[in-house]
Amino acid sequence: MNESSVLVIESDPIVRESLSGWLSSTGFEVTSAEDGARIVKVFAKSDFNIVIMDVRLHSETQLATLREMKAIRPRIKTIIITSHPQEEKVLEAKKIGVVDYIVKPVDMDDLQKIIQGTVESICRDNVNITEDNTSFETSGDDLVPGIKKSFAISRENLSLMVENLLKETEVIGVKAKQGKYVYDRIYGFYELSLDYDVTVSPPTGYMFPAKETLLKFKTGNGNHVEPVIEYTPRVIIGVHPYDIKAIELLDEVFMNHNPDPNYTARRENTVIIGVDCLHPSPRSFAPSMGTNWTETGFDLLLTDIGNSYIVKIGTEKGAELLAKHTKYRLPTGDEIVRQKKVRGEALNRYKIALDTPKDRIPKILEESYDDPYWENRSATCLSCGSCIMVCPTCYCFDVKDEMAMNLKEGERFRRWDGCMLVDFAKVASGENFRKDKASRFRHRMFRKGKYILERYGKVGCVGCGRCSSACLAGIASPLEAFNSLAENIRLKEAATSVIQPAKQARHIYTPEMAEILSVRQLTEKEKVFELKLKSGKKLGHYPGQFVTVSIMGTGEAPLSISSSPLRGKNFQLAVRNMGDLTSALHSVEAGATVGIRGPFGNGFPLETLEGRDLLLIAGGIGLFPLRSLIQYVMDRRYDYGKVSLLYGCRTPAERVFTEELDFWQNSKEIDFHETVDMPCEGWTGNVGVITNLIDKVDIDPKKTMVAVVGPPVMYKFVIEKLKKRDLPDAHVFLSLERKMKCGVGKCGHCQINGIYTCQEGPVFSLTQLRSLREAVL
Amino acid sequence: MKPKVAFFDFTGCEGCQLDALNLDAEDLIDLLNGIDIVNFREVMTERSDNYEIAFVEGSITTEGEIERIKKIREQAKTVVALGACAGIGGVNCLKNHVPMEEALRIVYGKDAKYYNTIPARPADAVIKVDHYVRGCPPSTSELVKVIKALLLNKKPDIPNYPVCVECKMAGNICVYEKGQTCLGPVTRAGCNAICITSGRYCWGCRGLVDEPNIQSQKDILNKYGLTAEQVIEKFKIYDTCSEVLK
């Protein structure tokens, strides 16, 4: 690309000729045209950086031409020549790509200054974006391949390298299929298409396949469980920088904080040979996301500079591979210039761009949470999942058990899942935490623009444009959402998050076996199970934490722990019969073996509670998790001030742990009140909603900490009541339910906005929840 | 105690039952270790009316069939609709678009007066159906999956998302990208997008997902060149149009 190619659009032939002549004489490459409307057609095919146009600012046709040119070439710089510049009209013009204006009659010196300044800014832009730290050294060990060094390699020698690789490993490459491009296994260099625009699916599936087995198991005596980690060593050739950036994100998600052994094994056995994207898809906006070039994440990176390639070394593995399999040489000065040139040209081929710096996206989204955009734009959403299935940065999954036909052995597998699908956030009780299209649509955009970035420090959208190609309804492009919302925002502080490491396990998805020591029926639908880990170790939990319980063949579900960690090595799980797993659990007897993972999550903040008055509030089976705290507090009663417990449920028949309720009723150590919504004959206690009980308790808001566990509907009313009693948000803690599968912050189901209930929760302070809109309080 | 299983057919081609037998010998033996088949016209002559699980195939197209399927419901603890005809009405419902007399005349000509018929309907239009084995024909693996789930007392893992999900997992190029049209975006997955992977498009044989965005699907078909009538035709073959026409 020539930085000084200029298009002059001027209707007056005399002015046009003299301007063009003068520009040519000062070193510009000039094309001229009589009017803009006609030029728009050829505009897309040519390479102009600067347009000088005679514009009557009150002419809508001419403004439309400017808009059209800006749409075709977002990076174009337009200088307008105009007679009567009104301020608001100039402002409007600046929004559509006009960098400066000059008033008639034209002073050539002024014009030259403006053009020179514009050329310089174009050069600066390109340098910023194509900045490359490569040093083309010329010392004695020039040809020793090392990280960050670049060499030249002929097409023949690249072919030689691929053919040699094919002799020793599986090679995946980009090839043409039915007019599109796909990643597929290749058997010869001739199959490769290295100058492609974009592939239908991203290469991430080779590290994180659509379906994979995590565990194999045998049921019956002993419940034999074996982790399964399968991988094939392979080389992937032709990965574009935006996909390399996506792989870097998956590495962060799956290889740090609770490393995922399956992903890690595959990733460590994958060699990535990238290639610069020189002919981007018209839907791509990678430069806006900073993902059109990359300095990291590849073993080797190729740039096609005509007859040869520049190859950059990213890792030792890449260096070895290059040295072993082919011939290469130092690039010539001309080749280095050509690399810069082809990259510059590529940058100019992108057709769409963000209207705002990408760093502002999280704030834009935060400010736009309640924008009608989500509702309006998602009306045509098919919930078909196409956008998330082709997204290189999507990695959420579901976990299921599949038994063999003999019903004695089976496997636990994971399968891609995602937040745009209707049932993604639906729990066994039927509650769906993102039940409408708008909330799912919004959540995906927040993931892409905000949540992932804040959690992992890497962009959640790499601008590949696959989702907008795949979306039949035409609504999936994050670029469109970010640009549309960009006008309505103000800056606010970024949220932070904490990753909670799971207890160190050999394989994070493999449960530890535990024996059910006893089973006791609590009500018609609820039982309490006492368990002990077969290893003899203590579970090591805190009140309010949860475990996942596995019955191999049926599946796995998260259950809160109902007993205090201070009461020996055993632990208790109280369970309502509601879904597949709980129903299977209800049918087992003492002596049976189940799988346990965890404990997971954040429990009640014991240090914050110590020394304070406590108000504990449980609704229905919210008593199950709260009981771990109640027991804990009773065991260390001297550490706390006044302790009050409020318990409410629908009917007397649904009261759980009735002996304990009686005990607390008669205990002097705890101020206990209970109520039922619907009394039955013989019920002599309180009748009414649980909030009525709050009136019965003396509360010193400064000294009192509150822990609440109950159904979602109860929280709103309890909080209202507590606020009337002047309790600060920081003194109120609630435990939230969400759909959960993995427990280790990977599978994505339990997200409330950008946080993971299994990591930061399930217990949250009201202060935390105030900034989480999906918590619905 | 192995549960007793019976297979019954109503109006249909019986291809679903035939396909059910396409199991590997080893799997078939394992299957028969888990269940007792007491009634299966296509493979055995013995018949018994003592069963817990009933598979019903075919749609309901006569008054007599209504009575028969109600009796089955009374006997069985669990009723499973096998295939598209029993599950969603299927191809038999094509006749619902003409008057019944006309349908009889087209099929039976001068003998039409000897026959009776009512608009075709799926099993769940007449009785409560507990589970569905979807597809035309259903894959053997789905039938086995549902049987295993019944034996394990859990919900079968049948997705409530559209075929697009599995189509993308399979790495297919979208049918619409090739300029054709497809019912994948509203049809329930579970088939691994087998038709598209094999070079065709989705006909909707597995029925709609729970919350299909029909309006949007219609608009998209329009956008890709189909007239309103052609859109209805598109949905007609397995009677997903009855939902569309609502």
Short mmCIF file of N, CA, C and O in Angstrom, two decimals, chain A residues 177-178 180 182 200-201 210 378-386 389-390 400-407 413 415-417 421-423 432 435 437 440 469-470 472-474 553-555 578-580 583, chain B residues 27-28 30-32 34 144-145 147-148 151-157 159-166 168-169 171-174 176-178 184-186 209-214 216-217 219-220 223-224:
data_model
loop_
_atom_site.label_atom_id
_atom_site.label_comp_id
_atom_site.label_asym_id
_atom_site.label_seq_id
_atom_site.Cartn_x
_atom_site.Cartn_y
_atom_site.Cartn_z
N LYS A 177 -13.29 -26.36 0.88
CA LYS A 177 -14.38 -27.34 0.83
C LYS A 177 -15.66 -26.60 0.43
O LYS A 177 -16.07 -25.66 1.12
N GLN A 178 -16.25 -26.98 -0.64
CA GLN A 178 -17.51 -26.41 -1.12
C GLN A 178 -17.50 -24.87 -1.09
O GLN A 178 -18.43 -24.24 -0.61
N LYS A 180 -15.87 -22.94 0.75
CA LYS A 180 -15.46 -22.37 2.04
C LYS A 180 -14.14 -23.03 2.45
O LYS A 180 -13.61 -23.85 1.72
N VAL A 182 -12.05 -25.12 5.63
CA VAL A 182 -12.22 -25.88 6.87
C VAL A 182 -10.87 -26.40 7.35
O VAL A 182 -9.95 -26.56 6.55
N VAL A 200 -14.80 -22.21 8.45
CA VAL A 200 -16.16 -22.32 8.98
C VAL A 200 -16.14 -22.52 10.49
O VAL A 200 -16.83 -21.82 11.23
N SER A 201 -15.35 -23.48 10.96
CA SER A 201 -15.21 -23.70 12.41
C SER A 201 -13.78 -23.35 12.82
O SER A 201 -12.87 -23.46 12.01
N ALA A 210 -15.83 -31.41 20.53
CA ALA A 210 -17.26 -31.24 20.77
C ALA A 210 -17.78 -32.23 21.82
O ALA A 210 -18.68 -31.93 22.58
N SER A 378 -32.84 -9.20 20.06
CA SER A 378 -32.89 -10.66 20.21
C SER A 378 -34.25 -11.23 19.80
O SER A 378 -34.45 -12.44 19.84
N ALA A 379 -35.18 -10.37 19.37
CA ALA A 379 -36.53 -10.86 19.05
C ALA A 379 -36.50 -11.95 17.98
O ALA A 379 -37.29 -12.89 18.02
N THR A 380 -35.57 -11.85 17.04
CA THR A 380 -35.54 -12.85 15.97
C THR A 380 -34.57 -14.00 16.27
O THR A 380 -34.33 -14.85 15.43
N CYS A 381 -34.00 -14.01 17.48
CA CYS A 381 -33.03 -15.06 17.82
C CYS A 381 -33.71 -16.43 17.79
O CYS A 381 -34.77 -16.62 18.35
N LEU A 382 -33.07 -17.38 17.12
CA LEU A 382 -33.62 -18.74 17.01
C LEU A 382 -33.18 -19.62 18.18
O LEU A 382 -33.59 -20.77 18.27
N SER A 383 -32.33 -19.10 19.04
CA SER A 383 -31.71 -19.91 20.11
C SER A 383 -31.12 -21.19 19.51
O SER A 383 -31.18 -22.25 20.11
N CYS A 384 -30.57 -21.06 18.30
CA CYS A 384 -30.09 -22.25 17.60
C CYS A 384 -28.65 -22.58 17.97
O CYS A 384 -28.15 -23.65 17.62
N GLY A 385 -27.97 -21.67 18.66
CA GLY A 385 -26.62 -21.98 19.14
C GLY A 385 -25.54 -21.90 18.07
O GLY A 385 -24.38 -22.18 18.36
N SER A 386 -25.89 -21.52 16.85
CA SER A 386 -24.87 -21.48 15.80
C SER A 386 -23.72 -20.55 16.16
O SER A 386 -22.56 -20.87 15.96
N MET A 389 -21.40 -22.13 18.69
CA MET A 389 -20.75 -23.36 18.24
C MET A 389 -19.58 -23.07 17.29
O MET A 389 -18.69 -23.88 17.14
N VAL A 390 -19.60 -21.90 16.62
CA VAL A 390 -18.49 -21.57 15.72
C VAL A 390 -17.52 -20.57 16.36
O VAL A 390 -16.59 -20.12 15.72
N LYS A 400 -22.46 -35.42 31.15
CA LYS A 400 -23.51 -36.43 31.21
C LYS A 400 -22.89 -37.81 31.41
O LYS A 400 -21.74 -38.03 31.03
N ASP A 401 -23.68 -38.73 31.95
CA ASP A 401 -23.27 -40.13 32.05
C ASP A 401 -23.96 -40.93 30.96
O ASP A 401 -25.13 -40.70 30.66
N GLU A 402 -23.24 -41.87 30.39
CA GLU A 402 -23.84 -42.77 29.40
C GLU A 402 -23.45 -44.18 29.80
O GLU A 402 -22.27 -44.50 29.90
N MET A 403 -24.45 -45.01 30.05
CA MET A 403 -24.17 -46.39 30.44
C MET A 403 -24.11 -47.28 29.22
O MET A 403 -24.78 -47.05 28.22
N ALA A 404 -23.30 -48.32 29.31
CA ALA A 404 -23.32 -49.34 28.26
C ALA A 404 -24.62 -50.11 28.39
O ALA A 404 -25.30 -50.04 29.43
N MET A 405 -24.98 -50.87 27.37
CA MET A 405 -26.25 -51.59 27.39
C MET A 405 -26.31 -52.61 28.51
O MET A 405 -27.38 -52.95 29.01
N ASN A 406 -25.15 -53.09 28.97
CA ASN A 406 -25.16 -54.06 30.07
C ASN A 406 -25.46 -53.41 31.41
O ASN A 406 -25.61 -54.09 32.42
N LEU A 407 -25.55 -52.07 31.43
CA LEU A 407 -25.87 -51.28 32.63
C LEU A 407 -24.88 -51.51 33.77
O LEU A 407 -25.17 -51.22 34.92
N PHE A 413 -19.13 -38.17 30.02
CA PHE A 413 -18.53 -37.40 28.95
C PHE A 413 -18.94 -35.94 29.06
O PHE A 413 -19.88 -35.60 29.76
N ARG A 415 -19.76 -32.38 26.67
CA ARG A 415 -20.19 -32.02 25.33
C ARG A 415 -20.35 -30.51 25.32
O ARG A 415 -20.80 -29.93 26.31
N TRP A 416 -19.99 -29.87 24.21
CA TRP A 416 -20.16 -28.42 24.13
C TRP A 416 -21.57 -28.03 24.53
O TRP A 416 -22.54 -28.69 24.17
N ASP A 417 -21.66 -26.93 25.24
CA ASP A 417 -22.95 -26.37 25.63
C ASP A 417 -22.74 -24.86 25.61
O ASP A 417 -21.61 -24.41 25.41
N LEU A 421 -28.29 -21.33 24.48
CA LEU A 421 -29.27 -22.42 24.40
C LEU A 421 -30.25 -22.31 25.56
O LEU A 421 -29.89 -21.94 26.69
N VAL A 422 -31.51 -22.64 25.28
CA VAL A 422 -32.61 -22.37 26.21
C VAL A 422 -32.39 -22.98 27.60
O VAL A 422 -32.62 -22.33 28.61
N ASP A 423 -31.89 -24.21 27.66
CA ASP A 423 -31.81 -24.90 28.95
C ASP A 423 -30.48 -24.72 29.69
O ASP A 423 -30.26 -25.35 30.72
N ASN A 432 -35.37 -21.43 35.54
CA ASN A 432 -34.38 -21.13 34.51
C ASN A 432 -33.86 -19.72 34.76
O ASN A 432 -34.60 -18.75 34.69
N LYS A 435 -34.12 -17.26 31.27
CA LYS A 435 -35.18 -17.94 30.52
C LYS A 435 -35.63 -17.22 29.27
O LYS A 435 -36.27 -17.81 28.42
N LYS A 437 -34.95 -14.85 25.68
CA LYS A 437 -33.93 -14.68 24.64
C LYS A 437 -33.04 -13.48 24.95
O LYS A 437 -31.84 -13.54 24.77
N ARG A 440 -30.30 -14.13 27.49
CA ARG A 440 -29.24 -15.00 26.96
C ARG A 440 -28.37 -14.24 25.96
O ARG A 440 -27.15 -14.34 25.97
N SER A 469 -21.39 -14.65 10.36
CA SER A 469 -21.65 -15.45 9.16
C SER A 469 -22.63 -16.58 9.46
O SER A 469 -23.45 -16.94 8.62
N ALA A 470 -22.53 -17.16 10.65
CA ALA A 470 -23.35 -18.33 10.98
C ALA A 470 -24.77 -17.97 11.38
O ALA A 470 -25.66 -18.80 11.34
N LEU A 472 -28.31 -16.92 11.11
CA LEU A 472 -29.32 -16.72 10.06
C LEU A 472 -30.16 -15.49 10.33
O LEU A 472 -30.65 -14.84 9.42
N ALA A 473 -30.35 -15.18 11.61
CA ALA A 473 -31.16 -14.01 11.96
C ALA A 473 -30.36 -12.71 11.80
O ALA A 473 -30.93 -11.62 11.85
N GLY A 474 -29.05 -12.84 11.65
CA GLY A 474 -28.22 -11.66 11.41
C GLY A 474 -28.03 -10.76 12.63
O GLY A 474 -27.88 -9.55 12.49
N GLY A 553 -23.27 -43.49 36.17
CA GLY A 553 -24.35 -43.99 35.31
C GLY A 553 -25.54 -43.08 35.33
O GLY A 553 -26.24 -42.94 34.33
N THR A 554 -25.78 -42.43 36.47
CA THR A 554 -26.89 -41.48 36.53
C THR A 554 -26.37 -40.08 36.28
O THR A 554 -26.92 -39.34 35.47
N GLY A 555 -25.28 -39.73 36.93
CA GLY A 555 -24.71 -38.41 36.72
C GLY A 555 -24.18 -37.81 37.99
O GLY A 555 -23.87 -38.52 38.96
N MET A 578 -35.52 -34.43 43.54
CA MET A 578 -36.00 -33.46 42.57
C MET A 578 -35.59 -33.80 41.14
O MET A 578 -36.38 -33.69 40.23
N GLY A 579 -34.36 -34.21 40.93
CA GLY A 579 -33.88 -34.51 39.57
C GLY A 579 -33.42 -35.95 39.48
O GLY A 579 -33.69 -36.76 40.38
N ASP A 580 -32.72 -36.25 38.40
CA ASP A 580 -32.25 -37.63 38.18
C ASP A 580 -31.33 -38.10 39.31
O ASP A 580 -31.49 -39.18 39.85
N SER A 583 -32.97 -38.32 42.78
CA SER A 583 -33.90 -39.44 42.83
C SER A 583 -33.14 -40.76 42.96
O SER A 583 -33.51 -41.66 43.72
N ASP B 27 -25.18 -56.24 21.62
CA ASP B 27 -26.03 -55.27 22.30
C ASP B 27 -27.44 -55.82 22.48
O ASP B 27 -28.09 -55.57 23.49
N LEU B 28 -27.89 -56.59 21.48
CA LEU B 28 -29.24 -57.15 21.56
C LEU B 28 -29.33 -58.11 22.75
O LEU B 28 -30.30 -58.08 23.51
N ASP B 30 -27.41 -58.02 25.45
CA ASP B 30 -27.38 -57.18 26.66
C ASP B 30 -28.75 -56.56 26.91
O ASP B 30 -29.22 -56.48 28.04
N LEU B 31 -29.38 -56.10 25.82
CA LEU B 31 -30.70 -55.48 25.94
C LEU B 31 -31.70 -56.46 26.51
O LEU B 31 -32.46 -56.16 27.42
N LEU B 32 -31.65 -57.68 25.98
CA LEU B 32 -32.62 -58.67 26.44
C LEU B 32 -32.30 -59.16 27.85
O LEU B 32 -33.15 -59.76 28.51
N GLY B 34 -31.78 -57.00 30.08
CA GLY B 34 -32.37 -55.94 30.88
C GLY B 34 -33.89 -55.89 30.80
O GLY B 34 -34.56 -55.44 31.73
N VAL B 144 -32.20 -47.25 22.13
CA VAL B 144 -31.46 -47.89 23.21
C VAL B 144 -31.24 -46.90 24.36
O VAL B 144 -31.37 -47.24 25.54
N LYS B 145 -30.93 -45.65 23.99
CA LYS B 145 -30.70 -44.62 25.00
C LYS B 145 -31.95 -44.45 25.88
O LYS B 145 -31.85 -44.36 27.11
N ILE B 147 -34.38 -46.65 26.35
CA ILE B 147 -34.61 -47.87 27.17
C ILE B 147 -33.68 -47.86 28.39
O ILE B 147 -34.09 -48.11 29.52
N LYS B 148 -32.41 -47.52 28.14
CA LYS B 148 -31.45 -47.49 29.26
C LYS B 148 -31.88 -46.47 30.31
O LYS B 148 -31.82 -46.74 31.51
N LEU B 151 -34.58 -47.88 32.39
CA LEU B 151 -34.08 -48.88 33.35
C LEU B 151 -33.34 -48.21 34.50
O LEU B 151 -33.33 -48.71 35.61
N LEU B 152 -32.69 -47.08 34.21
CA LEU B 152 -31.92 -46.37 35.25
C LEU B 152 -32.78 -45.35 35.97
O LEU B 152 -32.30 -44.63 36.84
N ASN B 153 -34.03 -45.24 35.56
CA ASN B 153 -34.96 -44.28 36.16
C ASN B 153 -34.44 -42.85 36.06
O ASN B 153 -34.45 -42.10 37.03
N LYS B 154 -33.93 -42.51 34.88
CA LYS B 154 -33.54 -41.12 34.69
C LYS B 154 -34.08 -40.59 33.37
O LYS B 154 -34.53 -41.36 32.53
N LYS B 155 -34.04 -39.26 33.23
CA LYS B 155 -34.54 -38.66 31.99
C LYS B 155 -33.58 -38.98 30.85
O LYS B 155 -32.37 -38.83 31.00
N PRO B 156 -34.11 -39.40 29.69
CA PRO B 156 -33.20 -39.66 28.57
C PRO B 156 -32.53 -38.37 28.13
O PRO B 156 -33.13 -37.30 28.22
N ASP B 157 -31.29 -38.47 27.71
CA ASP B 157 -30.51 -37.29 27.31
C ASP B 157 -30.88 -36.91 25.87
O ASP B 157 -30.13 -37.15 24.93
N PRO B 159 -31.68 -33.78 23.55
CA PRO B 159 -31.48 -32.34 23.67
C PRO B 159 -32.75 -31.52 23.41
O PRO B 159 -33.60 -31.94 22.64
N ASN B 160 -32.81 -30.36 24.04
CA ASN B 160 -33.85 -29.40 23.73
C ASN B 160 -33.21 -28.21 23.02
O ASN B 160 -33.46 -27.07 23.35
N TYR B 161 -32.31 -28.51 22.11
CA TYR B 161 -31.78 -27.43 21.29
C TYR B 161 -31.87 -27.87 19.83
O TYR B 161 -32.04 -29.05 19.55
N PRO B 162 -31.76 -26.91 18.90
CA PRO B 162 -31.98 -27.27 17.50
C PRO B 162 -30.82 -28.02 16.86
O PRO B 162 -29.70 -28.03 17.38
N VAL B 163 -31.12 -28.59 15.71
CA VAL B 163 -30.16 -29.37 14.93
C VAL B 163 -28.89 -28.56 14.63
O VAL B 163 -27.80 -29.12 14.54
N CYS B 164 -29.03 -27.22 14.51
CA CYS B 164 -27.86 -26.36 14.21
C CYS B 164 -26.69 -26.66 15.14
O CYS B 164 -25.54 -26.64 14.72
N VAL B 165 -26.98 -26.91 16.41
CA VAL B 165 -25.91 -27.16 17.38
C VAL B 165 -25.07 -28.36 16.94
O VAL B 165 -23.85 -28.28 16.83
N GLU B 166 -25.76 -29.46 16.64
CA GLU B 166 -25.02 -30.67 16.27
C GLU B 166 -24.42 -30.54 14.88
O GLU B 166 -23.39 -31.14 14.57
N LYS B 168 -23.18 -27.78 13.63
CA LYS B 168 -21.94 -27.04 13.79
C LYS B 168 -20.88 -27.92 14.44
O LYS B 168 -19.71 -27.86 14.10
N MET B 169 -21.30 -28.74 15.42
CA MET B 169 -20.33 -29.65 16.05
C MET B 169 -19.72 -30.58 15.00
O MET B 169 -18.56 -30.96 15.09
N GLY B 171 -19.08 -29.76 12.10
CA GLY B 171 -18.22 -28.98 11.20
C GLY B 171 -18.81 -28.77 9.82
O GLY B 171 -18.10 -28.49 8.86
N ASN B 172 -20.14 -28.91 9.69
CA ASN B 172 -20.77 -28.77 8.37
C ASN B 172 -20.80 -27.31 7.91
O ASN B 172 -20.86 -26.40 8.72
N ILE B 173 -20.85 -27.15 6.60
CA ILE B 173 -21.10 -25.83 6.04
C ILE B 173 -22.61 -25.68 5.98
O ILE B 173 -23.33 -26.59 5.56
N CYS B 174 -23.10 -24.52 6.45
CA CYS B 174 -24.54 -24.34 6.59
C CYS B 174 -25.24 -24.49 5.24
O CYS B 174 -24.80 -23.98 4.21
N TYR B 176 -27.89 -23.08 4.28
CA TYR B 176 -28.27 -21.76 3.78
C TYR B 176 -27.11 -21.09 3.04
O TYR B 176 -27.33 -20.32 2.12
N GLU B 177 -25.89 -21.36 3.47
CA GLU B 177 -24.72 -20.79 2.79
C GLU B 177 -24.63 -21.32 1.37
O GLU B 177 -24.00 -20.71 0.51
N LYS B 178 -25.21 -22.50 1.15
CA LYS B 178 -25.18 -23.08 -0.20
C LYS B 178 -26.40 -22.63 -1.00
O LYS B 178 -26.68 -23.15 -2.07
N GLY B 184 -33.45 -27.04 10.21
CA GLY B 184 -32.55 -27.25 11.34
C GLY B 184 -32.70 -26.26 12.49
O GLY B 184 -32.68 -26.66 13.66
N PRO B 185 -32.89 -24.97 12.21
CA PRO B 185 -32.92 -23.99 13.31
C PRO B 185 -34.07 -24.13 14.30
O PRO B 185 -34.04 -23.52 15.37
N VAL B 186 -35.13 -24.89 13.94
CA VAL B 186 -36.23 -25.06 14.91
C VAL B 186 -36.48 -26.52 15.26
O VAL B 186 -37.33 -26.83 16.08
N VAL B 209 -38.24 -27.92 18.71
CA VAL B 209 -37.74 -27.76 20.08
C VAL B 209 -38.85 -27.17 20.95
O VAL B 209 -39.89 -26.76 20.43
N ASP B 210 -38.63 -27.10 22.26
CA ASP B 210 -39.69 -26.62 23.16
C ASP B 210 -40.08 -25.17 22.90
O ASP B 210 -41.22 -24.80 23.06
N GLU B 211 -39.10 -24.32 22.60
CA GLU B 211 -39.43 -22.91 22.37
C GLU B 211 -38.94 -22.48 21.00
O GLU B 211 -38.02 -21.67 20.89
N PRO B 212 -39.54 -22.99 19.92
CA PRO B 212 -39.05 -22.63 18.60
C PRO B 212 -39.41 -21.19 18.27
O PRO B 212 -40.49 -20.73 18.64
N ASN B 213 -38.53 -20.48 17.61
CA ASN B 213 -38.86 -19.13 17.15
C ASN B 213 -39.38 -19.24 15.73
O ASN B 213 -38.67 -19.03 14.75
N ILE B 214 -40.66 -19.64 15.63
CA ILE B 214 -41.26 -19.94 14.33
C ILE B 214 -41.28 -18.71 13.43
O ILE B 214 -40.98 -18.78 12.24
N SER B 216 -39.34 -16.17 13.33
CA SER B 216 -38.02 -15.87 12.80
C SER B 216 -37.63 -16.88 11.72
O SER B 216 -37.07 -16.53 10.68
N GLN B 217 -37.96 -18.16 11.96
CA GLN B 217 -37.65 -19.19 10.96
C GLN B 217 -38.40 -18.89 9.65
O GLN B 217 -37.85 -19.00 8.56
N ASP B 219 -39.42 -15.95 8.59
CA ASP B 219 -38.81 -14.77 7.97
C ASP B 219 -37.53 -15.15 7.22
O ASP B 219 -37.25 -14.65 6.14
N ILE B 220 -36.77 -16.07 7.83
CA ILE B 220 -35.51 -16.47 7.21
C ILE B 220 -35.78 -17.25 5.92
O ILE B 220 -35.15 -17.02 4.90
N LYS B 223 -36.65 -14.81 3.43
CA LYS B 223 -35.46 -14.08 3.00
C LYS B 223 -34.66 -14.91 1.99
O LYS B 223 -34.04 -14.38 1.07
N TYR B 224 -34.68 -16.21 2.17
CA TYR B 224 -33.94 -17.08 1.25
C TYR B 224 -34.80 -17.50 0.06
O TYR B 224 -34.54 -18.51 -0.58
#
